[in-house]
XYZ file of C-alpha atoms in Angstrom:
85
model
C -3.169 -6.333 -13.145
C -1.483 -8.122 -10.357
C -0.517 -11.468 -10.667
C 0.007 -14.600 -8.466
C 3.187 -16.350 -8.262
C 4.478 -20.016 -7.388
C 4.263 -19.559 -3.914
C 0.440 -18.207 -4.149
C 1.222 -14.343 -3.360
C -0.484 -11.751 -5.322
C 2.493 -9.515 -7.049
C 2.348 -5.920 -9.063
C 5.571 -4.403 -10.346
C 5.539 -0.510 -8.822
C 7.810 2.465 -10.308
C 8.979 4.635 -7.700
C 8.098 8.178 -8.750
C 10.684 11.213 -7.878
C 9.863 11.206 -3.925
C 10.565 7.446 -4.244
C 8.166 6.294 -1.775
C 4.215 5.056 -2.561
C 1.357 5.146 -0.653
C -1.346 2.462 -1.731
C -4.553 0.553 -1.250
C -5.940 -2.461 -3.403
C -9.713 -2.270 -4.468
C -10.926 -5.552 -5.535
C -11.624 -5.370 -9.168
C -10.464 -1.914 -9.499
C -14.004 -0.658 -7.665
C -13.242 2.084 -5.277
C -15.716 0.643 -2.356
C -14.513 -2.785 -2.357
C -10.949 -1.562 -0.752
C -8.080 -3.763 0.936
C -6.201 -1.520 3.539
C -3.865 -2.257 6.387
C -5.471 -1.117 9.889
C -3.101 1.628 10.172
C -1.834 4.838 8.438
C 1.489 4.755 6.498
C 1.881 0.718 7.090
C 4.810 -1.169 6.322
C 5.226 -4.822 4.664
C 3.279 -7.487 6.600
C 0.654 -5.466 7.941
C -2.467 -7.024 8.425
C -4.723 -7.030 5.606
C -8.618 -5.148 6.517
C -11.888 -5.278 4.047
C -13.150 -5.092 1.819
C -14.540 -1.714 3.438
C -16.269 1.237 2.250
C -13.897 4.067 0.926
C -15.285 5.975 4.119
C -13.805 3.101 6.226
C -10.379 3.068 4.429
C -9.980 7.014 4.513
C -6.107 7.149 5.390
C -5.595 3.701 5.969
C -2.281 2.904 3.120
C 0.567 0.627 3.538
C 3.752 2.456 2.230
C 6.433 1.511 -0.272
C 9.578 3.869 1.438
C 12.887 4.239 -1.240
C 14.293 7.052 0.361
C 17.858 6.478 1.916
C 17.916 5.678 5.743
C 20.730 7.280 7.858
C 22.322 4.675 10.392
C 20.692 1.714 12.020
C 17.066 2.326 13.051
C 17.119 6.088 11.665
C 13.927 6.935 10.281
C 13.261 8.434 6.825
C 13.653 12.016 5.618
C 11.607 14.262 7.822
C 8.521 15.573 6.467
C 7.972 12.682 4.065
C 4.370 12.348 4.161
C 2.854 9.956 2.333
C -0.047 11.062 -0.343
C -2.209 8.613 -1.702
């Protein structure tokens, strides 16, 4: 369950799996037909929130938390690391 912090932001603790990245959408009240999502696949923190949308409109549109090591300044994450859902 998400909690609201003192600054008004909603927060949720996420434990990263073995691959060290997670992709997600937000279902309002746990309902899969009311999806909050970014406007692009594999979106980063701070991306604009879209929705609530029907599942078909949000297909493939997820935020990604990436905890994998990056090699060098500005280097992308490890190659081939597609985000599932």
